[in-house]
Amino acid sequence: MKASIPGALMALSIAFTASARPAPSFVVLVGEGQGWSSLSVPMEDGNPRSASEDVRTPNLDRLAREGMRFSRFMAASPRCTPSRAAILTGRSPAQLHMTFVNEGRGDDGGGPSTRLVPAEVKKELPPETTTLAEVLRGKGYATAHFGKWHLGRMDPSRHGFDASSGPTSNGGPENSEHPNPRQAFASADAAVAFIRKSVAEGRPFYVQLCQYAGKSLLDARPETYATVEARLGARGRARAGAVAVAEDADAAQGRVLAALDELGVAASTYVFYTTDHGAPGRNPPMVGGKGTIGEGGLRVPLLVRGPGIPAGATSRVMTTMVDLFPTIAGLAGADVSGVQGIEGGSLEPVFRSPSDGVVRRARESFVVHFPHYDKDPLGPASAIYRGDWKLVRVHED
């Protein structure tokens, strides 16, 4: 049966409205070594141990209130270089052969006697690997990366970024022993300037803002450290530096969120927050931390705010770092079916149905392959996740 004229006009109107809707923009905030319970917002409702007793992160708390929390989000690796590569490519570190960390000032990975890095492990993101920035630039997006790169010495411009801080490692563009607090705010201000320029030009944007590590009073603003020290008192003096660095990072990220509001583009911008791996040392209530395949090394926060995402929602659907590439590409309307090696699946079904949305991936299970001597007494190991189960393979035995 043919559609009536009014019905046909309504369908045409809906189609035109959808096509005329402006492309969404994206901001991806990547913390440095902040574990699952490192924020002041709980990752699980009703679980007070899923939030920090010490750190205050009001800007990330706001992001959680206005968007969705993912309580079972897994980093691709307990180390930063592999996880950052997974975000950009949608491919696991094992597939990329990027399973360990690049060298750089301030890298606390230990000396050669404490780890084994096989010769076949790549320290440079291969230039032939398709990145999310390249996909989005092909759709007309302005693309930028500010802050810690740590994916080799090749400039981010070779991987699809129009602007960046350069191929920085742990020392930042100045190769400093203490890049923070200067770089925490310089990177955020550069991101804000890039967003302003993109909005003025009428272009959708993709901006990554990645934090640098720090854990001492030299890595934080004096006023932040003084506030934290007074709040924690003598019992928390040993943690005051790391807490102050985390609170500076939140303040820097807040500058970006404020700019989205000021420019009137917050409603059309997806904001993602995650971190590269768990915190060094303890990550209560999880076992293990940075450099281990324990849950404390792998389970990290994921917050997402944007068009169509329900405010204040929490999802327990298992999600992983390789899911971010196909999610963002799909939201941007990019077809990545022809991109080689993508292992993740789109999170859009979970955005629509937080409790039971299904993420379609190339395989049902998710593997973390970490064949290195690092911070885990188990030694080289791998973990495979499937449903509610996790199986650990210890390679030495």
CSV table of C-alpha atoms in Angstrom, one decimal:
chain,number,residue,atom,x,y,z
A,1,MET,CA,0.0,0.0,0.0
A,2,LYS,CA,1.3,3.4,-0.9
A,3,ALA,CA,1.9,5.9,1.9
A,4,SER,CA,-0.6,8.8,2.1
A,5,ILE,CA,0.6,12.2,1.1
A,6,PRO,CA,0.7,13.5,4.8
A,7,GLY,CA,2.4,10.4,5.9
A,8,ALA,CA,5.0,10.7,3.2
A,9,LEU,CA,5.6,14.3,4.0
A,10,MET,CA,6.1,13.4,7.7
A,11,ALA,CA,8.6,10.7,6.8
A,12,LEU,CA,10.4,13.1,4.6
A,13,SER,CA,10.4,15.7,7.3
A,14,ILE,CA,11.8,13.3,9.9
A,15,ALA,CA,14.5,12.1,7.4
A,16,PHE,CA,15.5,15.7,6.6
A,17,THR,CA,15.6,16.6,10.3
A,18,ALA,CA,17.9,13.7,11.0
A,19,SER,CA,20.2,14.5,8.1
A,20,ALA,CA,20.3,18.2,9.1
A,21,ARG,CA,21.2,17.5,12.7
A,22,PRO,CA,24.8,18.7,13.2
A,23,ALA,CA,27.5,16.0,13.7
A,24,PRO,CA,28.3,15.5,17.4
A,25,SER,CA,31.7,16.5,18.7
A,26,PHE,CA,33.9,14.4,21.1
A,27,VAL,CA,36.1,15.0,24.0
A,28,VAL,CA,38.1,12.1,25.5
A,29,LEU,CA,39.7,12.7,28.9
A,30,VAL,CA,42.3,10.1,29.9
A,31,GLY,CA,43.6,10.1,33.4
A,32,GLU,CA,47.0,8.7,34.5
A,33,GLY,CA,46.9,5.7,36.8
A,34,GLN,CA,43.6,6.5,38.5
A,35,GLY,CA,42.0,3.2,39.6
A,36,TRP,CA,38.4,2.1,39.8
A,37,SER,CA,37.9,3.6,43.3
A,38,SER,CA,40.1,6.7,42.7
A,39,LEU,CA,37.3,9.3,42.2
A,40,SER,CA,35.0,10.8,44.7
A,41,VAL,CA,32.0,9.6,42.7
A,42,PRO,CA,31.3,5.9,43.4
A,43,MET,CA,31.6,3.6,40.4
A,44,GLU,CA,28.8,1.4,41.8
A,45,ASP,CA,25.6,2.6,43.5
A,46,GLY,CA,25.4,1.3,47.1
A,47,ASN,CA,29.1,0.4,47.2
A,48,PRO,CA,30.9,3.1,49.3
A,49,ARG,CA,34.2,1.3,48.6
A,50,SER,CA,33.9,2.1,44.9
A,51,ALA,CA,34.8,5.7,45.6
A,52,SER,CA,37.9,7.4,47.2
A,53,GLU,CA,37.7,8.6,50.8
A,54,ASP,CA,40.5,11.1,50.1
A,55,VAL,CA,40.2,12.6,46.6
A,56,ARG,CA,37.7,15.3,45.6
A,57,THR,CA,36.8,15.3,41.9
A,58,PRO,CA,33.8,17.7,41.5
A,59,ASN,CA,34.0,18.0,37.8
A,60,LEU,CA,34.1,14.2,37.2
A,61,ASP,CA,31.3,13.9,39.7
A,62,ARG,CA,29.3,16.3,37.6
A,63,LEU,CA,30.1,14.2,34.5
A,64,ALA,CA,28.8,11.1,36.2
A,65,ARG,CA,25.6,12.9,37.4
A,66,GLU,CA,24.9,14.1,33.9
A,67,GLY,CA,25.9,10.9,32.1
A,68,MET,CA,26.5,7.2,32.6
A,69,ARG,CA,28.9,5.3,34.8
A,70,PHE,CA,30.3,1.9,33.6
A,71,SER,CA,31.2,-0.2,36.7
A,72,ARG,CA,32.8,-3.1,34.7
A,73,PHE,CA,35.0,-1.2,32.3
A,74,MET,CA,38.4,-2.9,31.7
A,75,ALA,CA,41.6,-1.3,30.5
A,76,ALA,CA,43.4,-3.1,27.7
A,77,SER,CA,46.5,-3.4,29.8
A,78,PRO,CA,47.9,-2.6,33.3
A,79,ARG,CA,50.4,-0.3,31.5
A,80,CYS,CA,49.9,3.0,29.8
A,81,THR,CA,51.3,2.6,26.2
A,82,PRO,CA,49.3,-0.5,25.4
A,83,SER,CA,46.0,1.0,26.7
A,84,ARG,CA,46.5,4.3,24.8
A,85,ALA,CA,47.1,2.4,21.6
A,86,ALA,CA,43.9,0.4,22.2
A,87,ILE,CA,41.8,3.5,22.6
A,88,LEU,CA,43.1,4.9,19.3
A,89,THR,CA,42.8,1.7,17.3
A,90,GLY,CA,40.1,-0.5,18.7
A,91,ARG,CA,42.7,-3.3,18.7
A,92,SER,CA,44.2,-5.2,21.6
A,93,PRO,CA,47.8,-4.7,22.6
A,94,ALA,CA,48.5,-8.4,21.8
A,95,GLN,CA,47.3,-7.9,18.2
A,96,LEU,CA,49.4,-4.7,17.9
A,97,HIS,CA,52.4,-6.3,19.6
A,98,MET,CA,52.4,-3.3,21.9
A,99,THR,CA,52.2,-5.0,25.2
A,100,PHE,CA,54.6,-3.0,27.3
A,101,VAL,CA,55.5,0.6,28.1
A,102,ASN,CA,57.7,2.9,26.2
A,103,GLU,CA,60.7,4.4,27.9
A,104,GLY,CA,60.7,8.0,29.0
A,105,ARG,CA,61.6,10.3,31.8
A,106,GLY,CA,59.8,9.5,35.0
A,107,ASP,CA,58.9,6.0,33.9
A,108,ASP,CA,58.8,3.9,37.1
A,109,GLY,CA,58.7,0.6,35.4
A,110,GLY,CA,61.8,-0.7,37.0
A,111,GLY,CA,65.2,-1.6,35.6
A,112,PRO,CA,66.0,-4.5,33.2
A,113,SER,CA,66.4,-6.8,36.1
A,114,THR,CA,62.8,-6.5,37.1
A,115,ARG,CA,61.1,-7.0,33.7
A,116,LEU,CA,61.4,-8.8,30.5
A,117,VAL,CA,60.5,-7.0,27.3
A,118,PRO,CA,60.7,-9.4,24.3
A,119,ALA,CA,62.4,-8.1,21.2
A,120,GLU,CA,59.2,-8.4,19.1
A,121,VAL,CA,57.3,-5.9,21.4
A,122,LYS,CA,56.8,-2.7,19.4
A,123,LYS,CA,57.4,0.7,21.0
A,124,GLU,CA,56.0,2.7,18.1
A,125,LEU,CA,52.4,2.8,17.0
A,126,PRO,CA,52.7,1.4,13.4
A,127,PRO,CA,52.0,4.2,10.9
A,128,GLU,CA,49.9,1.9,8.7
A,129,THR,CA,47.5,1.2,11.6
A,130,THR,CA,44.2,3.1,11.2
A,131,THR,CA,43.4,5.4,14.1
A,132,LEU,CA,40.2,6.9,15.3
A,133,ALA,CA,41.6,10.4,14.5
A,134,GLU,CA,42.2,9.4,10.9
A,135,VAL,CA,38.6,8.0,10.6
A,136,LEU,CA,37.1,11.2,12.0
A,137,ARG,CA,39.3,13.5,10.0
A,138,GLY,CA,38.0,11.7,7.0
A,139,LYS,CA,34.5,12.7,8.1
A,140,GLY,CA,35.5,16.4,8.3
A,141,TYR,CA,36.4,16.5,12.0
A,142,ALA,CA,39.0,18.8,13.4
A,143,THR,CA,41.3,16.5,15.5
A,144,ALA,CA,43.7,17.2,18.4
A,145,HIS,CA,45.7,15.4,21.1
A,146,PHE,CA,47.0,17.3,24.1
A,147,GLY,CA,49.1,16.0,27.0
A,148,LYS,CA,50.8,12.6,27.3
A,149,TRP,CA,51.2,10.7,24.0
A,150,HIS,CA,53.5,7.9,24.9
A,151,LEU,CA,53.0,5.9,21.7
A,152,GLY,CA,56.5,6.4,20.3
A,153,ARG,CA,58.6,9.1,18.7
A,154,MET,CA,56.4,9.6,15.7
A,155,ASP,CA,54.5,12.9,15.7
A,156,PRO,CA,50.7,12.5,16.3
A,157,SER,CA,50.2,14.3,13.0
A,158,ARG,CA,51.3,11.1,11.4
A,159,HIS,CA,48.3,9.4,13.0
A,160,GLY,CA,45.6,11.8,12.0
A,161,PHE,CA,45.8,14.7,14.5
A,162,ASP,CA,45.7,18.3,13.2
A,163,ALA,CA,47.2,19.6,16.4
A,164,SER,CA,49.0,18.1,19.4
A,165,SER,CA,51.6,18.6,22.1
A,166,GLY,CA,54.0,16.5,20.1
A,167,PRO,CA,55.2,12.9,20.7
A,168,THR,CA,55.5,13.4,24.4
A,169,SER,CA,56.4,10.8,27.0
A,170,ASN,CA,56.2,11.0,30.8
A,171,GLY,CA,58.3,14.2,30.9
A,172,GLY,CA,56.0,16.2,28.7
A,173,PRO,CA,57.1,18.6,25.9
A,174,GLU,CA,59.8,20.0,28.2
A,175,ASN,CA,61.1,16.5,29.2
A,176,SER,CA,60.8,17.6,32.8
A,177,GLU,CA,61.0,15.4,35.8
A,178,HIS,CA,57.9,17.1,37.1
A,179,PRO,CA,55.7,18.1,34.1
A,180,ASN,CA,52.8,18.8,36.4
A,181,PRO,CA,51.2,21.0,37.5
A,182,ARG,CA,52.3,23.2,34.5
A,183,GLN,CA,51.3,20.7,31.8
A,184,ALA,CA,48.1,19.7,33.5
A,185,PHE,CA,46.7,23.1,32.9
A,186,ALA,CA,48.7,24.0,29.8
A,187,SER,CA,47.3,20.9,28.0
A,188,ALA,CA,43.7,21.8,29.1
A,189,ASP,CA,44.1,25.4,27.9
A,190,ALA,CA,45.4,24.2,24.6
A,191,ALA,CA,42.4,21.9,24.3
A,192,VAL,CA,40.0,24.8,25.1
A,193,ALA,CA,41.7,27.0,22.5
A,194,PHE,CA,41.3,24.2,19.9
A,195,ILE,CA,37.7,23.8,20.7
A,196,ARG,CA,37.0,27.5,20.4
A,197,LYS,CA,38.7,27.6,17.0
A,198,SER,CA,36.7,24.6,15.8
A,199,VAL,CA,33.4,26.0,16.9
A,200,ALA,CA,34.2,29.4,15.3
A,201,GLU,CA,34.9,27.5,12.0
A,202,GLY,CA,31.7,25.5,12.3
A,203,ARG,CA,33.6,22.2,12.4
A,204,PRO,CA,32.9,19.2,14.7
A,205,PHE,CA,35.9,18.2,16.8
A,206,TYR,CA,37.6,15.3,18.4
A,207,VAL,CA,39.9,16.3,21.2
A,208,GLN,CA,41.9,14.0,23.5
A,209,LEU,CA,43.3,15.4,26.7
A,210,CYS,CA,45.7,13.0,28.5
A,211,GLN,CA,47.1,13.6,31.9
A,212,TYR,CA,50.7,13.2,33.0
A,213,ALA,CA,51.7,11.2,36.2
A,214,GLY,CA,52.7,12.8,39.5
A,215,LYS,CA,52.6,11.9,43.1
A,216,SER,CA,54.6,14.5,45.1
A,217,LEU,CA,54.1,18.0,46.3
A,218,LEU,CA,56.3,19.1,43.4
A,219,ASP,CA,53.7,17.7,40.9
A,220,ALA,CA,50.8,19.8,42.3
A,221,ARG,CA,49.9,23.5,42.7
A,222,PRO,CA,51.0,24.7,46.1
A,223,GLU,CA,47.5,25.8,47.0
A,224,THR,CA,46.0,22.4,46.1
A,225,TYR,CA,48.6,20.6,48.1
A,226,ALA,CA,48.1,22.8,51.1
A,227,THR,CA,44.3,22.3,51.0
A,228,VAL,CA,44.7,18.5,50.7
A,229,GLU,CA,47.3,18.3,53.4
A,230,ALA,CA,45.1,20.2,55.8
A,231,ARG,CA,42.1,18.1,55.0
A,232,LEU,CA,43.9,14.7,55.3
A,233,GLY,CA,46.0,15.6,58.3
A,234,ALA,CA,48.9,13.5,59.6
A,235,ARG,CA,47.2,10.2,58.7
A,236,GLY,CA,47.2,11.1,55.0
A,237,ARG,CA,50.5,12.9,54.6
A,238,ALA,CA,52.0,10.1,52.6
A,239,ARG,CA,49.1,10.3,50.1
A,240,ALA,CA,48.8,14.0,49.9
A,241,GLY,CA,50.9,14.5,46.8
A,242,ALA,CA,49.0,11.9,44.7
A,243,VAL,CA,45.7,13.3,45.9
A,244,ALA,CA,46.7,16.8,45.1
A,245,VAL,CA,47.8,15.8,41.6
A,246,ALA,CA,44.4,14.0,41.0
A,247,GLU,CA,42.5,17.1,42.2
A,248,ASP,CA,44.6,19.4,39.9
A,249,ALA,CA,43.7,17.0,37.0
A,250,ASP,CA,40.0,17.3,37.8
A,251,ALA,CA,40.3,21.1,37.9
A,252,ALA,CA,42.1,21.1,34.5
A,253,GLN,CA,39.4,18.8,33.0
A,254,GLY,CA,36.8,21.2,34.5
A,255,ARG,CA,38.2,24.0,32.3
A,256,VAL,CA,37.3,21.9,29.2
A,257,LEU,CA,33.8,21.2,30.5
A,258,ALA,CA,33.2,24.9,31.3
A,259,ALA,CA,34.3,25.8,27.8
A,260,LEU,CA,31.8,23.5,26.3
A,261,ASP,CA,29.1,25.2,28.3
A,262,GLU,CA,30.3,28.7,27.5
A,263,LEU,CA,30.4,27.9,23.7
A,264,GLY,CA,26.9,26.3,23.8
A,265,VAL,CA,28.1,23.0,22.4
A,266,ALA,CA,27.8,20.8,25.6
A,267,ALA,CA,24.5,19.4,24.4
A,268,SER,CA,26.0,18.2,21.1
A,269,THR,CA,29.3,16.9,22.5
A,270,TYR,CA,30.1,13.4,23.9
A,271,VAL,CA,32.5,13.5,26.8
A,272,PHE,CA,34.3,10.3,27.7
A,273,TYR,CA,36.5,9.9,30.8
A,274,THR,CA,38.6,6.9,31.6
A,275,THR,CA,42.2,6.1,32.7
A,276,ASP,CA,45.0,4.0,31.3
A,277,HIS,CA,45.3,1.5,34.1
A,278,GLY,CA,44.8,1.1,37.9
A,279,ALA,CA,46.7,3.2,40.4
A,280,PRO,CA,50.2,2.1,41.5
A,281,GLY,CA,50.0,0.0,44.7
A,282,ARG,CA,46.7,-0.6,46.3
A,283,ASN,CA,43.3,-0.2,44.6
A,284,PRO,CA,40.7,-1.2,47.3
A,285,PRO,CA,38.6,-3.2,47.1
A,286,MET,CA,40.3,-4.8,44.2
A,287,VAL,CA,43.5,-6.9,44.3
A,288,GLY,CA,46.6,-5.6,42.6
A,289,GLY,CA,47.4,-2.4,40.8
A,290,LYS,CA,49.4,-0.9,38.0
A,291,GLY,CA,51.6,-3.5,36.3
A,292,THR,CA,49.5,-6.4,37.4
A,293,ILE,CA,46.6,-8.3,35.8
A,294,GLY,CA,44.7,-8.2,39.1
A,295,GLU,CA,41.3,-6.4,39.0
A,296,GLY,CA,43.0,-3.4,40.6
A,297,GLY,CA,45.3,-3.1,37.6
A,298,LEU,CA,42.7,-3.5,34.9
A,299,ARG,CA,39.2,-2.3,36.1
A,300,VAL,CA,39.1,1.5,35.7
A,301,PRO,CA,36.4,4.2,35.6
A,302,LEU,CA,34.4,5.0,32.5
A,303,LEU,CA,32.1,8.0,32.4
A,304,VAL,CA,30.2,9.0,29.3
A,305,ARG,CA,28.0,12.1,28.8
A,306,GLY,CA,26.3,13.1,25.6
A,307,PRO,CA,23.2,13.3,23.4
A,308,GLY,CA,20.8,10.5,24.2
A,309,ILE,CA,22.7,9.2,27.2
A,310,PRO,CA,20.5,9.0,30.4
A,311,ALA,CA,21.6,11.1,33.2
A,312,GLY,CA,22.7,9.4,36.4
A,313,ALA,CA,22.6,5.9,34.9
A,314,THR,CA,25.0,3.1,35.8
A,315,SER,CA,25.7,0.0,33.7
A,316,ARG,CA,27.2,-3.3,34.9
A,317,VAL,CA,27.6,-4.6,31.3
A,318,MET,CA,31.2,-5.6,30.7
A,319,THR,CA,32.9,-3.1,28.5
A,320,THR,CA,36.5,-2.7,27.4
A,321,MET,CA,38.9,-0.1,26.1
A,322,VAL,CA,38.8,-1.5,22.5
A,323,ASP,CA,35.1,-0.6,22.5
A,324,LEU,CA,35.7,3.2,22.4
A,325,PHE,CA,36.9,3.2,18.8
A,326,PRO,CA,33.8,1.7,17.2
A,327,THR,CA,31.5,3.6,19.6
A,328,ILE,CA,32.9,7.0,18.7
A,329,ALA,CA,33.2,6.2,15.0
A,330,GLY,CA,29.6,5.0,15.0
A,331,LEU,CA,28.3,8.1,16.8
A,332,ALA,CA,30.1,10.2,14.2
A,333,GLY,CA,28.4,8.2,11.4
A,334,ALA,CA,31.6,6.7,10.1
A,335,ASP,CA,31.6,3.2,8.6
A,336,VAL,CA,34.5,1.3,10.0
A,337,SER,CA,33.5,-2.2,8.8
A,338,GLY,CA,36.4,-2.2,6.4
A,339,VAL,CA,39.0,-1.2,9.0
A,340,GLN,CA,41.3,-4.1,9.7
A,341,GLY,CA,41.5,-5.8,13.1
A,342,ILE,CA,38.9,-3.9,15.2
A,343,GLU,CA,38.2,-6.1,18.2
A,344,GLY,CA,35.7,-3.8,20.1
A,345,GLY,CA,32.0,-3.3,19.7
A,346,SER,CA,29.8,-0.2,19.9
A,347,LEU,CA,28.5,0.8,23.3
A,348,GLU,CA,25.4,2.5,21.7
A,349,PRO,CA,23.1,-0.4,22.7
A,350,VAL,CA,24.2,0.1,26.3
A,351,PHE,CA,23.6,3.8,26.1
A,352,ARG,CA,20.0,3.0,25.1
A,353,SER,CA,19.6,0.1,27.7
A,354,PRO,CA,22.1,0.4,30.5
A,355,SER,CA,21.1,-2.8,32.3
A,356,ASP,CA,21.0,-5.3,29.4
A,357,GLY,CA,22.4,-3.6,26.2
A,358,VAL,CA,24.5,-6.1,24.2
A,359,VAL,CA,27.9,-5.1,22.9
A,360,ARG,CA,28.6,-7.0,19.6
A,361,ARG,CA,32.3,-7.8,19.3
A,362,ALA,CA,34.4,-10.0,17.0
A,363,ARG,CA,34.6,-12.6,19.8
A,364,GLU,CA,32.7,-13.0,23.0
A,365,SER,CA,35.7,-13.1,25.3
A,366,PHE,CA,38.2,-10.4,26.0
A,367,VAL,CA,41.9,-11.1,26.6
A,368,VAL,CA,44.6,-9.1,28.4
A,369,HIS,CA,48.0,-10.4,27.4
A,370,PHE,CA,50.8,-9.2,29.6
A,371,PRO,CA,53.9,-11.4,29.0
A,372,HIS,CA,56.3,-9.3,31.1
A,373,TYR,CA,58.1,-9.3,34.5
A,374,ASP,CA,56.8,-6.1,36.1
A,375,LYS,CA,55.0,-5.4,39.3
A,376,ASP,CA,53.1,-8.7,39.6
A,377,PRO,CA,54.6,-11.5,41.7
A,378,LEU,CA,52.9,-13.9,39.3
A,379,GLY,CA,55.3,-12.8,36.6
A,380,PRO,CA,54.2,-12.9,32.9
A,381,ALA,CA,50.5,-13.7,32.7
A,382,SER,CA,47.4,-13.3,30.7
A,383,ALA,CA,43.7,-13.0,31.7
A,384,ILE,CA,40.6,-13.9,29.7
A,385,TYR,CA,37.2,-12.5,30.6
A,386,ARG,CA,34.0,-14.0,29.5
A,387,GLY,CA,30.7,-13.1,31.1
A,388,ASP,CA,31.1,-13.1,34.9
A,389,TRP,CA,34.3,-15.2,34.7
A,390,LYS,CA,38.0,-14.4,34.6
A,391,LEU,CA,40.6,-17.0,33.9
A,392,VAL,CA,44.3,-16.2,34.6
A,393,ARG,CA,47.2,-18.0,32.8
A,394,VAL,CA,50.5,-17.8,34.6
A,395,HIS,CA,53.1,-18.4,31.9
A,396,GLU,CA,56.0,-19.5,34.2
A,397,ASP,CA,54.1,-22.6,35.3
